[in-house]
Structure formats: C-alpha cells, structure tokens
PDB file of C-alpha atoms in Angstrom:
ATOM      1  CA  MET A  82     -27.125  45.252 226.195  1.00  0.00           C
ATOM      2  CA  PHE A  83     -28.688  47.495 223.575  1.00  0.00           C
ATOM      3  CA  SER A  84     -25.845  50.032 223.862  1.00  0.00           C
ATOM      4  CA  ILE A  85     -23.231  47.302 223.307  1.00  0.00           C
ATOM      5  CA  PHE A  86     -25.070  46.204 220.176  1.00  0.00           C
ATOM      6  CA  VAL A  87     -25.151  49.790 218.897  1.00  0.00           C
ATOM      7  CA  VAL A  88     -21.444  50.281 219.550  1.00  0.00           C
ATOM      8  CA  ARG A  89     -20.575  47.044 217.780  1.00  0.00           C
ATOM      9  CA  HIS A  90     -22.844  47.947 214.858  1.00  0.00           C
ATOM     10  CA  VAL A  91     -21.177  51.358 214.524  1.00  0.00           C
ATOM     11  CA  MET A  92     -17.715  49.798 214.699  1.00  0.00           C
ATOM     12  CA  ILE A  93     -18.572  47.298 211.964  1.00  0.00           C
ATOM     13  CA  ARG A  94     -20.045  50.021 209.727  1.00  0.00           C
ATOM     14  CA  THR A  95     -16.966  52.187 210.285  1.00  0.00           C
ATOM     15  CA  TYR A  96     -14.662  49.294 209.382  1.00  0.00           C
ATOM     16  CA  LEU A  97     -16.604  48.486 206.203  1.00  0.00           C
ATOM     17  CA  THR A  98     -16.617  52.146 205.175  1.00  0.00           C
ATOM     18  CA  ARG A  99     -12.865  52.404 205.646  1.00  0.00           C
ATOM     19  CA  LEU A 100     -12.364  49.159 203.719  1.00  0.00           C
ATOM     20  CA  ARG A 101     -14.478  50.430 200.808  1.00  0.00           C
ATOM     21  CA  ASN A 102     -12.646  53.763 200.816  1.00  0.00           C
ATOM     22  CA  CYS A 103      -9.309  51.970 200.824  1.00  0.00           C
ATOM     23  CA  GLN A 104     -10.387  49.813 197.891  1.00  0.00           C
ATOM     24  CA  LYS A 105     -11.658  52.854 195.991  1.00  0.00           C
ATOM     25  CA  SER A 106      -8.423  54.696 196.704  1.00  0.00           C
ATOM     26  CA  THR A 107      -6.353  51.750 195.497  1.00  0.00           C
ATOM     27  CA  MET A 108      -8.424  51.268 192.356  1.00  0.00           C
ATOM     28  CA  ALA A 109      -8.277  54.989 191.575  1.00  0.00           C
ATOM     29  CA  LYS A 110      -4.523  54.719 191.223  1.00  0.00           C
ATOM     30  CA  ILE A 111      -4.714  52.430 188.210  1.00  0.00           C
ATOM     31  CA  ILE A 112      -4.207  54.210 184.878  1.00  0.00           C
ATOM     32  CA  PRO A 113      -4.593  52.266 181.605  1.00  0.00           C
ATOM     33  CA  VAL A 114      -1.728  52.493 179.127  1.00  0.00           C
ATOM     34  CA  ASP A 115      -3.155  51.803 175.669  1.00  0.00           C
ATOM     35  CA  LEU A 116      -0.554  52.191 172.919  1.00  0.00           C
ATOM     36  CA  ASP A 117      -2.906  51.160 170.114  1.00  0.00           C
ATOM     37  CA  GLY A 118      -6.243  52.791 170.936  1.00  0.00           C
ATOM     38  CA  PRO A 119      -7.936  55.557 168.881  1.00  0.00           C
ATOM     39  CA  ASN A 120      -6.786  58.229 171.339  1.00  0.00           C
ATOM     40  CA  SER A 121      -3.468  56.573 172.154  1.00  0.00           C
ATOM     41  CA  GLN A 122      -1.302  59.655 171.533  1.00  0.00           C
ATOM     42  CA  ILE A 123      -3.400  61.896 173.784  1.00  0.00           C
ATOM     43  CA  ASP A 124      -3.682  59.173 176.416  1.00  0.00           C
ATOM     44  CA  MET A 125       0.080  58.594 176.259  1.00  0.00           C
ATOM     45  CA  VAL A 126       0.871  62.265 176.871  1.00  0.00           C
ATOM     46  CA  GLN A 127      -1.514  62.431 179.813  1.00  0.00           C
ATOM     47  CA  SER A 128      -0.193  59.196 181.306  1.00  0.00           C
ATOM     48  CA  VAL A 129       3.422  60.285 180.948  1.00  0.00           C
ATOM     49  CA  MET A 130       2.627  63.645 182.564  1.00  0.00           C
ATOM     50  CA  SER A 131       0.925  61.897 185.498  1.00  0.00           C
ATOM     51  CA  GLY A 132       3.797  59.452 185.914  1.00  0.00           C
ATOM     52  CA  ALA A 133       6.472  62.128 185.719  1.00  0.00           C
ATOM     53  CA  LYS A 134       4.641  64.309 188.243  1.00  0.00           C
ATOM     54  CA  SER A 135       4.448  61.412 190.668  1.00  0.00           C
ATOM     55  CA  LEU A 136       8.101  60.427 190.241  1.00  0.00           C
ATOM     56  CA  LEU A 137       9.350  64.006 190.557  1.00  0.00           C
ATOM     57  CA  ALA A 138       7.371  64.267 193.795  1.00  0.00           C
ATOM     58  CA  GLY A 139       9.402  61.348 195.144  1.00  0.00           C
ATOM     59  CA  HIS A 140       6.796  58.609 194.819  1.00  0.00           C
ATOM     60  CA  VAL A 141       7.129  55.020 193.624  1.00  0.00           C
ATOM     61  CA  ILE A 142       4.940  53.778 190.768  1.00  0.00           C
ATOM     62  CA  ALA A 143       4.343  50.570 188.810  1.00  0.00           C
ATOM     63  CA  VAL A 144       5.004  50.467 185.057  1.00  0.00           C
ATOM     64  CA  PRO A 145       4.822  47.994 182.177  1.00  0.00           C
ATOM     65  CA  THR A 146       8.014  47.217 180.274  1.00  0.00           C
ATOM     66  CA  ASP A 147       8.901  45.093 177.250  1.00  0.00           C
ATOM     67  CA  THR A 148       9.333  42.082 179.542  1.00  0.00           C
ATOM     68  CA  ILE A 149       7.602  42.214 182.948  1.00  0.00           C
ATOM     69  CA  TYR A 150       5.993  44.794 185.216  1.00  0.00           C
ATOM     70  CA  GLY A 151       8.325  46.934 187.280  1.00  0.00           C
ATOM     71  CA  VAL A 152       8.289  49.347 190.195  1.00  0.00           C
ATOM     72  CA  ALA A 153      10.053  52.618 189.596  1.00  0.00           C
ATOM     73  CA  GLY A 154      11.301  55.707 191.397  1.00  0.00           C
ATOM     74  CA  LEU A 155      13.778  58.448 190.572  1.00  0.00           C
ATOM     75  CA  ALA A 156      17.302  57.052 190.810  1.00  0.00           C
ATOM     76  CA  GLN A 157      18.661  60.407 191.966  1.00  0.00           C
ATOM     77  CA  ASN A 158      16.159  60.541 194.846  1.00  0.00           C
ATOM     78  CA  SER A 159      17.562  58.510 197.741  1.00  0.00           C
ATOM     79  CA  ASN A 160      14.227  58.414 199.591  1.00  0.00           C
ATOM     80  CA  ALA A 161      12.491  56.969 196.538  1.00  0.00           C
ATOM     81  CA  VAL A 162      15.205  54.340 196.164  1.00  0.00           C
ATOM     82  CA  ALA A 163      14.862  53.372 199.842  1.00  0.00           C
ATOM     83  CA  GLU A 164      11.096  53.097 199.412  1.00  0.00           C
ATOM     84  CA  ILE A 165      11.516  50.680 196.494  1.00  0.00           C
ATOM     85  CA  TYR A 166      13.534  48.398 198.771  1.00  0.00           C
ATOM     86  CA  ASN A 167      10.894  48.708 201.499  1.00  0.00           C
ATOM     87  CA  ILE A 168       8.004  47.956 199.150  1.00  0.00           C
ATOM     88  CA  LYS A 169       9.693  44.853 197.738  1.00  0.00           C
ATOM     89  CA  GLN A 170      11.258  43.798 201.050  1.00  0.00           C
ATOM     90  CA  ARG A 171      14.431  43.548 199.026  1.00  0.00           C
ATOM     91  CA  ASN A 172      17.877  42.838 200.424  1.00  0.00           C
ATOM     92  CA  LEU A 173      19.823  46.108 200.454  1.00  0.00           C
ATOM     93  CA  GLU A 174      22.863  44.264 199.102  1.00  0.00           C
ATOM     94  CA  LYS A 175      21.034  43.536 195.823  1.00  0.00           C
ATOM     95  CA  PRO A 176      21.534  46.340 193.292  1.00  0.00           C
ATOM     96  CA  ILE A 177      18.759  47.988 191.296  1.00  0.00           C
ATOM     97  CA  ALA A 178      19.116  48.844 187.608  1.00  0.00           C
ATOM     98  CA  ILE A 179      18.288  52.193 186.068  1.00  0.00           C
ATOM     99  CA  SER A 180      16.182  52.893 182.996  1.00  0.00           C
ATOM    100  CA  VAL A 181      16.825  55.721 180.519  1.00  0.00           C
ATOM    101  CA  GLY A 182      15.055  56.923 177.407  1.00  0.00           C
ATOM    102  CA  ASP A 183      17.817  56.939 174.802  1.00  0.00           C
ATOM    103  CA  ILE A 184      21.248  55.488 174.105  1.00  0.00           C
ATOM    104  CA  GLN A 185      22.981  58.845 174.553  1.00  0.00           C
ATOM    105  CA  ASP A 186      21.768  58.891 178.170  1.00  0.00           C
ATOM    106  CA  ILE A 187      23.883  55.818 178.914  1.00  0.00           C
ATOM    107  CA  TYR A 188      27.050  57.880 178.452  1.00  0.00           C
ATOM    108  CA  ARG A 189      25.964  60.291 181.177  1.00  0.00           C
ATOM    109  CA  TRP A 190      25.283  57.689 183.847  1.00  0.00           C
ATOM    110  CA  SER A 191      27.952  55.077 183.095  1.00  0.00           C
ATOM    111  CA  LYS A 192      31.392  54.631 181.556  1.00  0.00           C
ATOM    112  CA  VAL A 193      30.761  53.048 178.168  1.00  0.00           C
ATOM    113  CA  THR A 194      33.354  50.494 176.995  1.00  0.00           C
ATOM    114  CA  VAL A 195      31.733  49.381 173.728  1.00  0.00           C
ATOM    115  CA  SER A 196      30.969  51.066 170.438  1.00  0.00           C
ATOM    116  CA  GLU A 197      27.686  52.851 169.915  1.00  0.00           C
ATOM    117  CA  GLU A 198      26.898  50.214 167.293  1.00  0.00           C
ATOM    118  CA  VAL A 199      26.916  47.539 170.010  1.00  0.00           C
ATOM    119  CA  LEU A 200      24.522  49.570 172.125  1.00  0.00           C
ATOM    120  CA  GLN A 201      22.249  50.157 169.132  1.00  0.00           C
ATOM    121  CA  ASP A 202      22.184  46.421 168.406  1.00  0.00           C
ATOM    122  CA  LEU A 203      21.218  45.617 171.999  1.00  0.00           C
ATOM    123  CA  LEU A 204      18.908  48.517 172.832  1.00  0.00           C
ATOM    124  CA  PRO A 205      16.112  49.311 173.103  1.00  0.00           C
ATOM    125  CA  GLY A 206      15.219  45.769 174.011  1.00  0.00           C
ATOM    126  CA  PRO A 207      15.059  43.141 176.778  1.00  0.00           C
ATOM    127  CA  VAL A 208      18.709  43.589 177.783  1.00  0.00           C
ATOM    128  CA  THR A 209      20.362  45.253 180.787  1.00  0.00           C
ATOM    129  CA  VAL A 210      23.929  46.407 180.120  1.00  0.00           C
ATOM    130  CA  VAL A 211      26.188  46.608 183.168  1.00  0.00           C
ATOM    131  CA  MET A 212      29.051  49.108 183.211  1.00  0.00           C
ATOM    132  CA  GLN A 213      31.091  51.222 185.564  1.00  0.00           C
ATOM    133  CA  ARG A 214      28.878  53.888 187.094  1.00  0.00           C
ATOM    134  CA  SER A 215      29.584  57.582 186.510  1.00  0.00           C
ATOM    135  CA  LYS A 216      30.242  60.006 189.345  1.00  0.00           C
ATOM    136  CA  GLU A 217      27.035  61.834 188.503  1.00  0.00           C
ATOM    137  CA  LEU A 218      24.871  58.853 189.457  1.00  0.00           C
ATOM    138  CA  ASN A 219      23.405  58.992 192.965  1.00  0.00           C
ATOM    139  CA  PRO A 220      26.073  57.447 195.255  1.00  0.00           C
ATOM    140  CA  GLU A 221      23.304  56.103 197.520  1.00  0.00           C
ATOM    141  CA  LEU A 222      21.974  53.961 194.684  1.00  0.00           C
ATOM    142  CA  ASN A 223      23.757  50.603 194.952  1.00  0.00           C
ATOM    143  CA  PRO A 224      26.504  52.010 197.208  1.00  0.00           C
ATOM    144  CA  ASN A 225      28.262  48.646 197.516  1.00  0.00           C
ATOM    145  CA  THR A 226      29.238  48.351 193.845  1.00  0.00           C
ATOM    146  CA  GLU A 227      31.024  50.462 191.252  1.00  0.00           C
ATOM    147  CA  LEU A 228      28.799  48.986 188.554  1.00  0.00           C
ATOM    148  CA  VAL A 229      25.331  49.907 187.362  1.00  0.00           C
ATOM    149  CA  GLY A 230      22.851  48.086 185.134  1.00  0.00           C
ATOM    150  CA  VAL A 231      21.196  50.252 182.491  1.00  0.00           C
ATOM    151  CA  ARG A 232      17.985  49.449 180.601  1.00  0.00           C
ATOM    152  CA  ILE A 233      16.175  50.989 177.656  1.00  0.00           C
ATOM    153  CA  PRO A 234      12.995  48.926 177.457  1.00  0.00           C
ATOM    154  CA  ASP A 235      11.411  48.622 174.033  1.00  0.00           C
ATOM    155  CA  HIS A 236       8.260  50.269 175.343  1.00  0.00           C
ATOM    156  CA  ASP A 237       7.180  53.769 174.292  1.00  0.00           C
ATOM    157  CA  PHE A 238       5.551  54.645 177.607  1.00  0.00           C
ATOM    158  CA  ILE A 239       8.503  54.065 179.897  1.00  0.00           C
ATOM    159  CA  ARG A 240      10.964  55.627 177.449  1.00  0.00           C
ATOM    160  CA  ALA A 241       8.831  58.773 177.282  1.00  0.00           C
ATOM    161  CA  LEU A 242       8.559  58.742 181.070  1.00  0.00           C
ATOM    162  CA  CYS A 243      12.357  58.663 181.414  1.00  0.00           C
ATOM    163  CA  ARG A 244      12.709  61.595 179.011  1.00  0.00           C
ATOM    164  CA  SER A 245      10.098  63.621 180.894  1.00  0.00           C
ATOM    165  CA  CYS A 246      11.832  63.125 184.246  1.00  0.00           C
ATOM    166  CA  GLY A 247      15.177  64.375 182.938  1.00  0.00           C
ATOM    167  CA  GLY A 248      17.099  61.663 184.757  1.00  0.00           C
ATOM    168  CA  PRO A 249      17.332  57.914 185.231  1.00  0.00           C
ATOM    169  CA  ILE A 250      14.544  55.879 186.773  1.00  0.00           C
ATOM    170  CA  ALA A 251      15.433  53.159 189.271  1.00  0.00           C
ATOM    171  CA  LEU A 252      13.600  50.113 187.942  1.00  0.00           C
ATOM    172  CA  THR A 253      13.135  46.621 189.335  1.00  0.00           C
ATOM    173  CA  SER A 254      10.516  43.880 189.070  1.00  0.00           C
ATOM    174  CA  ALA A 255       7.045  44.510 190.521  1.00  0.00           C
ATOM    175  CA  ASN A 256       6.898  41.697 193.047  1.00  0.00           C
ATOM    176  CA  SER A 257       7.873  40.935 196.599  1.00  0.00           C
ATOM    177  CA  SER A 258      11.488  39.844 196.758  1.00  0.00           C
ATOM    178  CA  GLY A 259      11.814  36.130 196.083  1.00  0.00           C
ATOM    179  CA  SER A 260       8.429  35.712 194.383  1.00  0.00           C
ATOM    180  CA  GLN A 261       7.841  35.277 190.652  1.00  0.00           C
ATOM    181  CA  SER A 262       7.927  38.176 188.208  1.00  0.00           C
ATOM    182  CA  THR A 263       4.573  39.585 187.154  1.00  0.00           C
ATOM    183  CA  LEU A 264       2.902  39.877 183.763  1.00  0.00           C
ATOM    184  CA  SER A 265      -0.290  41.669 184.835  1.00  0.00           C
ATOM    185  CA  VAL A 266      -1.111  44.280 187.459  1.00  0.00           C
ATOM    186  CA  GLU A 267      -3.371  41.831 189.293  1.00  0.00           C
ATOM    187  CA  GLU A 268      -0.374  39.610 190.024  1.00  0.00           C
ATOM    188  CA  PHE A 269       1.251  42.229 192.262  1.00  0.00           C
ATOM    189  CA  GLN A 270      -1.944  43.393 193.946  1.00  0.00           C
ATOM    190  CA  SER A 271      -0.321  43.023 197.372  1.00  0.00           C
ATOM    191  CA  LEU A 272       1.952  45.953 196.513  1.00  0.00           C
ATOM    192  CA  TRP A 273      -0.827  48.307 195.389  1.00  0.00           C
ATOM    193  CA  PRO A 274      -1.326  50.085 198.752  1.00  0.00           C
ATOM    194  CA  ARG A 275       2.360  51.100 198.766  1.00  0.00           C
ATOM    195  CA  LEU A 276       2.378  52.549 195.249  1.00  0.00           C
ATOM    196  CA  ASP A 277       1.299  56.020 194.187  1.00  0.00           C
ATOM    197  CA  LEU A 278       0.230  55.113 190.643  1.00  0.00           C
ATOM    198  CA  ILE A 279      -0.190  51.840 188.753  1.00  0.00           C
ATOM    199  CA  PHE A 280       0.062  51.997 184.978  1.00  0.00           C
ATOM    200  CA  ASP A 281      -1.785  49.061 183.453  1.00  0.00           C
ATOM    201  CA  GLY A 282      -0.393  48.009 180.092  1.00  0.00           C
ATOM    202  CA  GLY A 283      -2.432  44.807 179.992  1.00  0.00           C
ATOM    203  CA  GLN A 284      -1.117  41.262 179.914  1.00  0.00           C
ATOM    204  CA  LEU A 285       2.564  41.377 178.916  1.00  0.00           C
ATOM    205  CA  GLY A 286       3.040  37.681 178.120  1.00  0.00           C
ATOM    206  CA  ASP A 287       1.408  34.296 178.499  1.00  0.00           C
ATOM    207  CA  THR A 288       4.235  31.830 179.148  1.00  0.00           C
ATOM    208  CA  GLU A 289       6.659  31.151 181.970  1.00  0.00           C
ATOM    209  CA  GLU A 290       9.466  32.229 179.647  1.00  0.00           C
ATOM    210  CA  SER A 291       7.828  35.656 179.587  1.00  0.00           C
ATOM    211  CA  ARG A 292       8.682  35.987 183.275  1.00  0.00           C
ATOM    212  CA  LEU A 293      12.434  35.712 182.764  1.00  0.00           C
ATOM    213  CA  GLY A 294      12.909  39.468 182.497  1.00  0.00           C
ATOM    214  CA  SER A 295      15.811  41.105 180.721  1.00  0.00           C
ATOM    215  CA  THR A 296      19.122  39.452 179.928  1.00  0.00           C
ATOM    216  CA  VAL A 297      21.802  41.060 182.118  1.00  0.00           C
ATOM    217  CA  VAL A 298      25.233  41.368 180.501  1.00  0.00           C
ATOM    218  CA  ASP A 299      28.381  42.808 182.091  1.00  0.00           C
ATOM    219  CA  LEU A 300      30.256  45.028 179.609  1.00  0.00           C
ATOM    220  CA  SER A 301      32.377  46.837 182.185  1.00  0.00           C
ATOM    221  CA  ILE A 302      35.663  45.380 180.881  1.00  0.00           C
ATOM    222  CA  GLU A 303      36.630  46.597 177.419  1.00  0.00           C
ATOM    223  CA  GLY A 304      36.656  43.818 174.829  1.00  0.00           C
ATOM    224  CA  LYS A 305      34.917  41.303 177.090  1.00  0.00           C
ATOM    225  CA  PHE A 306      31.412  40.400 178.196  1.00  0.00           C
ATOM    226  CA  ARG A 307      29.892  38.196 180.869  1.00  0.00           C
ATOM    227  CA  ILE A 308      26.290  37.058 181.194  1.00  0.00           C
ATOM    228  CA  ILE A 309      25.041  37.731 184.723  1.00  0.00           C
ATOM    229  CA  ARG A 310      21.465  36.599 184.136  1.00  0.00           C
ATOM    230  CA  GLU A 311      20.279  34.696 181.083  1.00  0.00           C
ATOM    231  CA  GLY A 312      16.851  36.311 180.921  1.00  0.00           C
ATOM    232  CA  SER A 313      14.641  36.385 177.841  1.00  0.00           C
ATOM    233  CA  ALA A 314      17.225  37.410 175.227  1.00  0.00           C
ATOM    234  CA  TYR A 315      20.157  35.211 176.216  1.00  0.00           C
ATOM    235  CA  GLN A 316      21.027  33.457 172.955  1.00  0.00           C
ATOM    236  CA  ALA A 317      20.478  36.499 170.754  1.00  0.00           C
ATOM    237  CA  THR A 318      22.681  38.619 173.039  1.00  0.00           C
ATOM    238  CA  VAL A 319      25.503  36.090 173.137  1.00  0.00           C
ATOM    239  CA  ASP A 320      25.408  35.546 169.366  1.00  0.00           C
ATOM    240  CA  LEU A 321      25.455  39.267 168.683  1.00  0.00           C
ATOM    241  CA  LEU A 322      28.345  40.068 171.021  1.00  0.00           C
ATOM    242  CA  ARG A 323      30.432  37.000 170.244  1.00  0.00           C
ATOM    243  CA  ASN A 324      29.864  36.569 166.507  1.00  0.00           C
ATOM    244  CA  LYS A 325      29.030  39.993 165.121  1.00  0.00           C
ATOM    245  CA  HIS A 326      31.141  42.204 167.371  1.00  0.00           C
ATOM    246  CA  LYS A 327      33.902  39.679 168.219  1.00  0.00           C
ATOM    247  CA  ILE A 328      33.771  40.420 171.930  1.00  0.00           C
ATOM    248  CA  GLU A 329      35.276  37.723 174.141  1.00  0.00           C
ATOM    249  CA  GLU A 330      32.957  35.991 176.571  1.00  0.00           C
ATOM    250  CA  ILE A 331      34.080  35.572 180.169  1.00  0.00           C
ATOM    251  CA  LEU A 332      32.645  32.364 181.552  1.00  0.00           C
ATOM    252  CA  LYS A 333      33.960  32.816 185.093  1.00  0.00           C
ATOM    253  CA  ILE A 334      34.108  35.803 187.398  1.00  0.00           C
ATOM    254  CA  LEU A 335      37.579  37.356 187.267  1.00  0.00           C
TER     255      LEU A 335
END
C-alpha cells in the first residue's frame, strides 16, 4: 500500500514539474516589442535579429501588425508554410498573403498592374493588394491560385523583420481557423506551444472594428479593382482607387 502511494506521489510530482517547465518554456518565448521606450532602437534591433534568426531556421513566430496579431514563416520555405496551416488548422485551399518591407519588393514577387503612386497611396497601411504572382515566388505557397496577396504593414518591427530575412514572410492572422482575430498575445494563448517566438506589441486595438484586419483588394486586372474583403480600410481604399486614380471597380467576379 505504501509503495503504491509513493509511486503515485512521484508520478504527480513528475507531472507538476513537467507542467511548470512547459509553462516556463512557453513564457520564455515571449519578447516585448516596445517602439516608444527609452531603449527602443536597441530593443528593436535585438528583436529583429531574434525574429530573423528564428524565421531563417524555418520556424513559425507570432508578430504584431498595424491591424491584428499574425503568425509568420518564410514564404520561400515550404515546411514553414505547411506548419502555419497546421498551427491554425487552416483549410489548405485558403491562400496566405505575404508581407514585404518596401514597395519595391512588390515588383519582385508579383506582377504589378498599377502605378507606383497607387502603391504609395495604399502602402504601408492596413491594405492587402492582390496581383498575379511572379515565377520567383515559392510555387508551393498557394499552389491553387495564380494570385498572391501582398502586405506592407505600417509597423516598423515587421517591416524591419522582412528586410532582415531578405525575402517575403508568409503572414496570416494569429488564431485558430474560424475563430476571431486577436488584438493581444493572450487571446491566442492556445497557439503558444506551437510557436518558436511570440513578439508582444501590446494591445493593438480596443473595438470589434479593430479585429477586421486589412482590406483586401484585387488589382490583378489593369485598370480595374475588386474588393475581396472589406477590412478596416474599406471606404478609404475605394475612394482612393475610384476617385483619385480613376480605376474602375468590379462589383462581381468576372
């Protein structure tokens, strides 16, 4: 009887130790991203270096953006892309956008059909522009479509991260597929064990409108645009394209 008690006691202690170690390991992955602190420049460089090292090693990380939190991996790394789908339990038929650091990068990874002025008016900002993909983009990223969505978030950290990696970052919302978008790292805590690093940029918004994410606009046909997802910059995007740049809106799928 005594031996059974001892065995059970040891098993419980072992379980609690493993649980504590797991929690410590998970918590250790969280790195604050403070863009306004007294040591923000030094902290930014160190955070970007850590993020780039992780991504280049093929891992998936969580990052703040100008809209919601996202999970990210190198777009040119097929294993990292597959892991993003696994982590989110995302339907493989649903494409993932890419994020780049600067407007000139868009020309490398897609076939641009609008003037650079249009891109400068839209980006950086809460807009995803959809265009024909270039041949250089990983063919195993969204293999069922010739299009690709490209983002330049208006967020210094993720833009610097893209530049440091030397290639596009596959970026999608940090949540399980079908659940609401997240505005704080605590809201996607269920994903933490599957992520290599979690960059905490604080609370990104405080309203349900904040969860809408980027406005997705199809610019793949020259002289025309189509809103795929309204997102958080819908009216401003439509007004800019329709009124300023005189681009025709397509209201139905051709």
